[in-house]
mmCIF file of C-alpha atoms in Angstrom:
data_model
loop_
_atom_site.group_PDB
_atom_site.id
_atom_site.type_symbol
_atom_site.label_atom_id
_atom_site.label_comp_id
_atom_site.label_asym_id
_atom_site.label_seq_id
_atom_site.Cartn_x
_atom_site.Cartn_y
_atom_site.Cartn_z
ATOM 1 C CA GLU O 1259 48.778 -7.988 -71.156
ATOM 2 C CA ALA O 1260 46.437 -10.921 -71.737
ATOM 3 C CA VAL O 1261 42.563 -10.737 -70.155
ATOM 4 C CA ASP O 1262 40.804 -13.541 -68.927
ATOM 5 C CA ALA O 1263 37.477 -13.190 -69.912
ATOM 6 C CA THR O 1264 34.643 -15.158 -70.439
ATOM 7 C CA PHE O 1265 31.854 -14.477 -73.252
ATOM 8 C CA PHE O 1266 28.108 -15.993 -73.513
ATOM 9 C CA ILE O 1267 26.272 -15.517 -76.717
ATOM 10 C CA GLY O 1268 22.950 -17.252 -76.832
ATOM 11 C CA PRO O 1269 19.493 -16.540 -75.455
ATOM 12 C CA LYS O 1270 19.095 -14.935 -72.063
ATOM 13 C CA ALA O 1271 16.994 -17.867 -70.632
ATOM 14 C CA VAL O 1272 17.135 -17.667 -67.049
ATOM 15 C CA ALA O 1273 18.018 -21.501 -66.528
ATOM 16 C CA LEU O 1274 20.615 -21.478 -68.857
ATOM 17 C CA LEU O 1275 22.247 -18.039 -67.555
ATOM 18 C CA LYS O 1276 22.476 -19.800 -64.389
ATOM 19 C CA ALA O 1277 23.561 -23.190 -65.385
ATOM 20 C CA ILE O 1278 26.810 -21.255 -66.646
ATOM 21 C CA ASP O 1279 27.077 -18.777 -64.025
ATOM 22 C CA PRO O 1280 24.780 -17.686 -61.406
ATOM 23 C CA GLN O 1281 26.203 -13.876 -61.954
ATOM 24 C CA LEU O 1282 24.892 -13.916 -65.578
ATOM 25 C CA VAL O 1283 21.554 -14.013 -64.326
ATOM 26 C CA TYR O 1284 22.169 -10.574 -64.024
ATOM 27 C CA ALA O 1285 22.568 -9.795 -67.684
ATOM 28 C CA ILE O 1286 18.702 -9.875 -68.039
ATOM 29 C CA ASP O 1287 17.508 -6.159 -66.691
ATOM 30 C CA TYR O 1288 14.400 -7.071 -64.581
ATOM 31 C CA GLY O 1289 14.646 -3.434 -62.668
ATOM 32 C CA MET O 1290 13.513 -2.639 -59.067
ATOM 33 C CA PHE O 1291 11.365 -5.419 -59.614
ATOM 34 C CA ARG O 1292 13.909 -8.452 -59.855
ATOM 35 C CA PRO O 1293 13.449 -10.184 -56.269
ATOM 36 C CA ILE O 1294 9.714 -10.868 -57.080
ATOM 37 C CA VAL O 1295 10.644 -11.332 -61.254
ATOM 38 C CA VAL O 1296 13.250 -13.969 -60.809
ATOM 39 C CA PRO O 1297 11.212 -16.295 -58.277
ATOM 40 C CA LEU O 1298 8.005 -15.430 -60.207
ATOM 41 C CA LEU O 1299 9.501 -16.906 -63.645
ATOM 42 C CA ASN O 1300 11.260 -19.656 -61.498
ATOM 43 C CA ALA O 1301 7.885 -20.598 -60.186
ATOM 44 C CA LEU O 1302 6.038 -20.259 -63.764
ATOM 45 C CA ASN O 1303 8.437 -22.444 -65.685
ATOM 46 C CA TRP O 1304 8.172 -24.861 -62.997
ATOM 47 C CA VAL O 1305 3.902 -24.994 -63.140
ATOM 48 C CA ASN O 1306 4.611 -24.981 -67.180
ATOM 49 C CA GLY O 1307 7.138 -27.913 -67.206
ATOM 50 C CA TYR O 1308 3.749 -30.004 -65.822
ATOM 51 C CA ILE O 1309 1.100 -28.597 -68.011
ATOM 52 C CA GLY O 1310 2.690 -27.264 -71.207
ATOM 53 C CA ASN O 1311 1.207 -24.035 -71.605
ATOM 54 C CA TYR O 1312 2.580 -20.643 -70.484
ATOM 55 C CA GLY O 1313 -1.356 -19.513 -70.873
ATOM 56 C CA TRP O 1314 -2.306 -21.958 -68.206
ATOM 57 C CA ALA O 1315 0.387 -21.867 -66.504
ATOM 58 C CA ILE O 1316 -0.323 -18.236 -65.534
ATOM 59 C CA ILE O 1317 -3.771 -18.824 -64.446
ATOM 60 C CA VAL O 1318 -2.548 -21.592 -62.335
ATOM 61 C CA LEU O 1319 0.033 -19.401 -60.731
ATOM 62 C CA THR O 1320 -2.444 -16.704 -60.097
ATOM 63 C CA PHE O 1321 -4.531 -19.082 -58.284
ATOM 64 C CA LEU O 1322 -2.004 -19.759 -56.138
ATOM 65 C CA ILE O 1323 -1.199 -16.510 -55.221
ATOM 66 C CA ASN O 1324 -4.930 -15.708 -54.407
ATOM 67 C CA VAL O 1325 -5.077 -18.749 -52.194
ATOM 68 C CA ALA O 1326 -1.952 -17.174 -50.525
ATOM 69 C CA ILE O 1327 -3.474 -13.945 -49.705
ATOM 70 C CA PHE O 1328 -6.835 -15.151 -49.357
ATOM 71 C CA PRO O 1329 -6.870 -14.333 -45.296
ATOM 72 C CA LEU O 1330 -5.598 -10.931 -45.944
ATOM 73 C CA ARG O 1331 -8.131 -9.975 -48.424
ATOM 74 C CA HIS O 1332 -10.981 -11.499 -46.298
ATOM 75 C CA LYS O 1333 -9.851 -9.386 -43.268
ATOM 76 C CA SER O 1334 -9.641 -6.755 -45.716
ATOM 77 C CA VAL O 1335 -13.477 -7.118 -46.449
ATOM 78 C CA VAL O 1336 -14.234 -7.715 -43.061
ATOM 79 C CA SER O 1337 -12.810 -4.432 -42.161
ATOM 80 C CA MET O 1338 -14.693 -2.290 -44.976
ATOM 81 C CA LYS O 1339 -17.779 -3.669 -43.985
ATOM 82 C CA LYS O 1340 -17.402 -2.143 -40.447
ATOM 83 C CA MET O 1341 -16.390 0.706 -42.166
ATOM 84 C CA GLN O 1342 -19.464 0.897 -43.513
ATOM 85 C CA GLU O 1343 -21.628 0.180 -40.929
ATOM 86 C CA LEU O 1344 -19.887 3.213 -38.900
ATOM 87 C CA LYS O 1345 -20.281 5.720 -41.814
ATOM 88 C CA PRO O 1346 -23.312 7.415 -40.355
ATOM 89 C CA GLU O 1347 -21.563 8.266 -37.489
ATOM 90 C CA ILE O 1348 -18.334 9.448 -38.933
ATOM 91 C CA ASP O 1349 -20.319 11.538 -41.521
ATOM 92 C CA ALA O 1350 -22.157 13.108 -38.339
ATOM 93 C CA ILE O 1351 -18.461 14.154 -36.759
ATOM 94 C CA GLN O 1352 -17.372 15.523 -39.971
ATOM 95 C CA LYS O 1353 -20.840 17.395 -40.700
ATOM 96 C CA ARG O 1354 -19.892 19.247 -37.061
ATOM 97 C CA TYR O 1355 -16.736 20.314 -38.291
ATOM 98 C CA GLY O 1356 -17.373 20.751 -41.945
ATOM 99 C CA SER O 1357 -17.498 24.815 -41.610
ATOM 100 C CA LEU O 1358 -13.916 24.915 -40.492
ATOM 101 C CA LYS O 1359 -10.921 25.378 -42.937
ATOM 102 C CA ALA O 1360 -8.405 22.535 -43.642
ATOM 103 C CA THR O 1361 -5.908 24.819 -41.953
ATOM 104 C CA ASP O 1362 -7.842 25.211 -38.793
ATOM 105 C CA PRO O 1363 -6.287 23.756 -35.620
ATOM 106 C CA ALA O 1364 -9.519 22.500 -34.754
ATOM 107 C CA LYS O 1365 -9.796 20.130 -37.632
ATOM 108 C CA GLN O 1366 -7.047 17.945 -35.831
ATOM 109 C CA LYS O 1367 -9.781 17.377 -33.170
ATOM 110 C CA MET O 1368 -12.196 16.150 -36.070
ATOM 111 C CA ASN O 1369 -9.545 13.515 -37.090
ATOM 112 C CA GLN O 1370 -9.156 12.413 -33.576
ATOM 113 C CA GLU O 1371 -12.766 11.779 -32.999
ATOM 114 C CA VAL O 1372 -13.023 9.866 -36.372
ATOM 115 C CA MET O 1373 -10.024 7.424 -35.115
ATOM 116 C CA GLU O 1374 -11.427 7.291 -31.995
ATOM 117 C CA VAL O 1375 -14.753 5.719 -33.552
ATOM 118 C CA TYR O 1376 -12.612 3.294 -35.480
ATOM 119 C CA LYS O 1377 -10.384 2.583 -32.567
ATOM 120 C CA ARG O 1378 -13.227 1.810 -30.396
ATOM 121 C CA ALA O 1379 -15.077 -0.543 -33.533
ATOM 122 C CA GLY O 1380 -11.434 -2.287 -33.784
ATOM 123 C CA VAL O 1381 -11.161 -0.700 -37.547
ATOM 124 C CA ASN O 1382 -8.013 -0.096 -39.312
ATOM 125 C CA PRO O 1383 -9.005 2.097 -42.436
ATOM 126 C CA ALA O 1384 -6.021 1.487 -44.138
ATOM 127 C CA SER O 1385 -6.323 -2.431 -44.288
ATOM 128 C CA GLY O 1386 -8.899 -2.195 -47.065
ATOM 129 C CA CYS O 1387 -5.716 -1.085 -49.123
ATOM 130 C CA VAL O 1388 -3.538 -3.987 -48.509
ATOM 131 C CA PRO O 1389 -4.818 -6.729 -50.956
ATOM 132 C CA MET O 1390 -4.005 -4.096 -53.421
ATOM 133 C CA LEU O 1391 -0.904 -2.990 -52.213
ATOM 134 C CA LEU O 1392 0.202 -6.628 -52.137
ATOM 135 C CA THR O 1393 -1.209 -7.122 -55.997
ATOM 136 C CA MET O 1394 0.493 -4.163 -57.718
ATOM 137 C CA PRO O 1395 4.518 -5.083 -57.045
ATOM 138 C CA ILE O 1396 3.416 -8.593 -58.698
ATOM 139 C CA LEU O 1397 1.462 -6.771 -61.464
ATOM 140 C CA PHE O 1398 4.539 -4.898 -62.314
ATOM 141 C CA ALA O 1399 6.482 -7.912 -61.902
ATOM 142 C CA PHE O 1400 4.413 -9.799 -64.297
ATOM 143 C CA TYR O 1401 4.851 -6.951 -66.529
ATOM 144 C CA SER O 1402 8.942 -7.026 -66.384
ATOM 145 C CA MET O 1403 8.671 -10.537 -66.565
ATOM 146 C CA LEU O 1404 6.822 -10.778 -69.445
ATOM 147 C CA ALA O 1405 8.837 -7.840 -71.508
ATOM 148 C CA TYR O 1406 12.086 -9.366 -70.908
ATOM 149 C CA SER O 1407 11.805 -13.121 -70.519
ATOM 150 C CA ILE O 1408 12.893 -14.936 -73.554
ATOM 151 C CA GLU O 1409 10.880 -18.224 -72.179
ATOM 152 C CA LEU O 1410 7.418 -16.240 -73.117
ATOM 153 C CA ARG O 1411 8.383 -14.649 -76.490
ATOM 154 C CA GLY O 1412 6.136 -16.195 -78.907
ATOM 155 C CA ALA O 1413 4.427 -18.689 -76.318
ATOM 156 C CA PRO O 1414 1.083 -18.895 -77.132
ATOM 157 C CA PHE O 1415 -2.328 -19.412 -75.160
ATOM 158 C CA GLY O 1416 -4.615 -20.769 -77.625
ATOM 159 C CA PHE O 1417 -7.502 -19.336 -78.939
ATOM 160 C CA TRP O 1418 -6.822 -15.852 -80.891
ATOM 161 C CA ILE O 1419 -3.795 -15.429 -78.355
ATOM 162 C CA LYS O 1420 -0.927 -16.435 -80.153
ATOM 163 C CA ASP O 1421 1.954 -14.553 -78.451
ATOM 164 C CA LEU O 1422 1.611 -14.006 -74.533
ATOM 165 C CA SER O 1423 4.373 -11.278 -74.432
ATOM 166 C CA VAL O 1424 2.416 -9.041 -77.135
ATOM 167 C CA TYR O 1425 -0.796 -7.376 -77.003
ATOM 168 C CA ASP O 1426 -4.450 -9.030 -77.446
ATOM 169 C CA PRO O 1427 -5.086 -8.514 -81.244
ATOM 170 C CA PHE O 1428 -8.917 -7.969 -80.367
ATOM 171 C CA TYR O 1429 -8.778 -6.424 -77.141
ATOM 172 C CA VAL O 1430 -11.073 -9.084 -75.616
ATOM 173 C CA ALA O 1431 -8.703 -9.851 -72.895
ATOM 174 C CA PRO O 1432 -8.264 -5.867 -71.533
ATOM 175 C CA VAL O 1433 -12.017 -5.652 -72.141
ATOM 176 C CA LEU O 1434 -12.837 -7.916 -69.691
ATOM 177 C CA THR O 1435 -10.373 -6.936 -67.500
ATOM 178 C CA GLY O 1436 -12.075 -3.727 -67.344
ATOM 179 C CA ILE O 1437 -15.763 -5.131 -66.519
ATOM 180 C CA THR O 1438 -14.720 -7.582 -63.989
ATOM 181 C CA MET O 1439 -12.775 -4.388 -62.322
ATOM 182 C CA LEU O 1440 -16.384 -2.337 -62.602
ATOM 183 C CA VAL O 1441 -17.991 -5.558 -60.974
ATOM 184 C CA GLN O 1442 -15.609 -6.305 -58.419
ATOM 185 C CA GLN O 1443 -16.171 -2.409 -57.808
ATOM 186 C CA ARG O 1444 -19.921 -2.553 -57.506
ATOM 187 C CA MET O 1445 -19.093 -5.446 -54.848
ATOM 188 C CA THR O 1446 -16.803 -3.649 -52.713
ATOM 189 C CA PRO O 1447 -18.545 -1.759 -49.602
ATOM 190 C CA GLN O 1448 -18.550 1.708 -49.809
ATOM 191 C CA THR O 1449 -16.868 3.350 -47.003
ATOM 192 C CA GLY O 1450 -15.715 6.814 -48.758
ATOM 193 C CA THR O 1451 -17.732 10.240 -48.348
ATOM 194 C CA ASP O 1452 -15.795 12.362 -50.659
ATOM 195 C CA PRO O 1453 -18.195 12.636 -53.729
ATOM 196 C CA VAL O 1454 -14.764 13.551 -55.679
ATOM 197 C CA GLN O 1455 -12.827 10.411 -54.583
ATOM 198 C CA GLN O 1456 -15.695 8.029 -55.403
ATOM 199 C CA LYS O 1457 -16.107 9.500 -58.989
ATOM 200 C CA MET O 1458 -12.194 8.886 -59.560
ATOM 201 C CA PHE O 1459 -12.416 5.350 -57.801
ATOM 202 C CA MET O 1460 -15.277 4.555 -60.446
ATOM 203 C CA LEU O 1461 -13.069 6.097 -63.216
ATOM 204 C CA MET O 1462 -10.250 3.373 -62.710
ATOM 205 C CA PRO O 1463 -11.797 0.357 -64.867
ATOM 206 C CA VAL O 1464 -12.079 2.848 -67.701
ATOM 207 C CA ILE O 1465 -8.182 3.522 -67.178
ATOM 208 C CA PHE O 1466 -6.891 0.471 -66.330
ATOM 209 C CA THR O 1467 -8.768 -0.812 -69.535
ATOM 210 C CA VAL O 1468 -7.304 1.872 -71.649
ATOM 211 C CA MET O 1469 -3.515 0.983 -70.264
ATOM 212 C CA PHE O 1470 -4.128 -3.088 -70.692
ATOM 213 C CA LEU O 1471 -5.092 -2.293 -74.123
ATOM 214 C CA TRP O 1472 -1.469 -2.465 -75.535
ATOM 215 C CA ALA O 1473 -0.192 -4.509 -72.327
ATOM 216 C CA PRO O 1474 0.856 -8.178 -72.933
ATOM 217 C CA SER O 1475 -1.634 -10.614 -73.202
ATOM 218 C CA GLY O 1476 -0.064 -12.870 -70.249
ATOM 219 C CA LEU O 1477 -0.245 -9.308 -68.287
ATOM 220 C CA ASN O 1478 -4.083 -9.520 -69.508
ATOM 221 C CA ILE O 1479 -4.660 -12.934 -68.565
ATOM 222 C CA TYR O 1480 -3.129 -12.549 -64.787
ATOM 223 C CA TRP O 1481 -5.098 -9.571 -64.065
ATOM 224 C CA LEU O 1482 -8.466 -10.707 -65.736
ATOM 225 C CA VAL O 1483 -7.756 -14.289 -63.252
ATOM 226 C CA ASN O 1484 -6.796 -12.492 -60.708
ATOM 227 C CA ASN O 1485 -10.025 -9.779 -60.841
ATOM 228 C CA VAL O 1486 -12.487 -13.336 -61.024
ATOM 229 C CA LEU O 1487 -10.966 -15.112 -57.942
ATOM 230 C CA ALA O 1488 -11.356 -11.497 -56.136
ATOM 231 C CA ILE O 1489 -15.064 -11.339 -57.212
ATOM 232 C CA GLY O 1490 -15.625 -14.998 -56.199
ATOM 233 C CA GLN O 1491 -13.806 -14.300 -52.870
ATOM 234 C CA GLN O 1492 -15.907 -11.158 -52.622
ATOM 235 C CA TYR O 1493 -19.168 -12.949 -53.166
ATOM 236 C CA PHE O 1494 -18.352 -15.694 -50.748
ATOM 237 C CA THR O 1495 -17.163 -13.411 -47.833
ATOM 238 C CA ASN O 1496 -20.438 -11.001 -48.633
ATOM 239 C CA ARG O 1497 -22.863 -14.232 -48.164
ATOM 240 C CA LEU O 1498 -20.923 -15.111 -45.449
ATOM 241 C CA LEU O 1499 -20.971 -11.872 -43.419
ATOM 242 C CA GLY O 1500 -24.688 -10.563 -44.548
ATOM 243 C CA PRO O 1501 -25.540 -7.123 -45.393
ATOM 244 C CA ALA O 1502 -23.952 -4.225 -43.529
ATOM 245 C CA ARG O 1503 -25.754 -3.375 -40.422
ATOM 246 C CA VAL O 1504 -25.852 0.593 -40.799
ATOM 247 C CA PRO O 1505 -27.917 2.169 -38.320
ATOM 248 C CA ARG O 1506 -30.164 4.834 -38.522
ATOM 249 C CA PRO O 1507 -29.373 8.365 -37.507
ATOM 250 C CA ALA O 1508 -30.180 9.556 -34.052
ATOM 251 C CA ALA O 1509 -32.909 11.743 -35.117
ATOM 252 C CA GLU O 1510 -35.186 8.957 -37.228
ATOM 253 C CA ARG O 1511 -34.794 6.567 -34.147
ATOM 254 C CA ARG O 1512 -36.301 8.996 -32.067
ATOM 255 C CA LEU O 1513 -39.244 8.915 -34.138
ATOM 256 C CA PRO O 1514 -42.161 6.751 -33.027
ATOM 257 C CA LYS O 1515 -43.268 3.878 -34.680
ATOM 258 C CA LYS O 1516 -46.239 4.147 -36.945
ATOM 259 C CA SER O 1517 -49.243 2.046 -35.741
#
């Protein structure tokens, strides 16, 4: 019995596959991030059509992504500033319940008091994580795009980076990525009170640097530029808001002023 079948032999370029049959695009396995990867690749190809360099196209696209999430990132920093100002009050509440075990039902009252402080100040503790949660899917989508898209195979950026789909041969980009993460971390208002959590937070630049050593150069460029733009935005927001107004503890405020 004769079977009518269509075959395609050639490079898995999205534009080419789509021109032949839109269903052929699914021949490229982008995984769970396909809904982000395909529009991202289309946008990257569009920008590259004007610039003619995929490395610079990644930089331009990263800038546009950061412009889009600027309001959320600004709101996040404002929220963290407020949380920093509330830290002494939160510490005092946690100290009152510090002797209780985690399984003690009375601990729930501590959580209620903490949330009441945040509610009164109009602060959402989870808002500080929103920009990171938004950028992480894009990071993984960039990785899938660079790993499986034929368009970026062998695409040079310039200088020592001759192929955006392979790792930086001199590890310059991942080291700079780690440094910018550290700078960004130093500029971020500190709101945590758990020393273990703070140490883990400080280890993140080291962990990311090691992870990015063998990541595609294009991914390093994206994350590096993203960090630099975030640092610039953080600096702008910090200057706009000024230093956090952290009140002195009540015991200190009761002390008479020295003449």
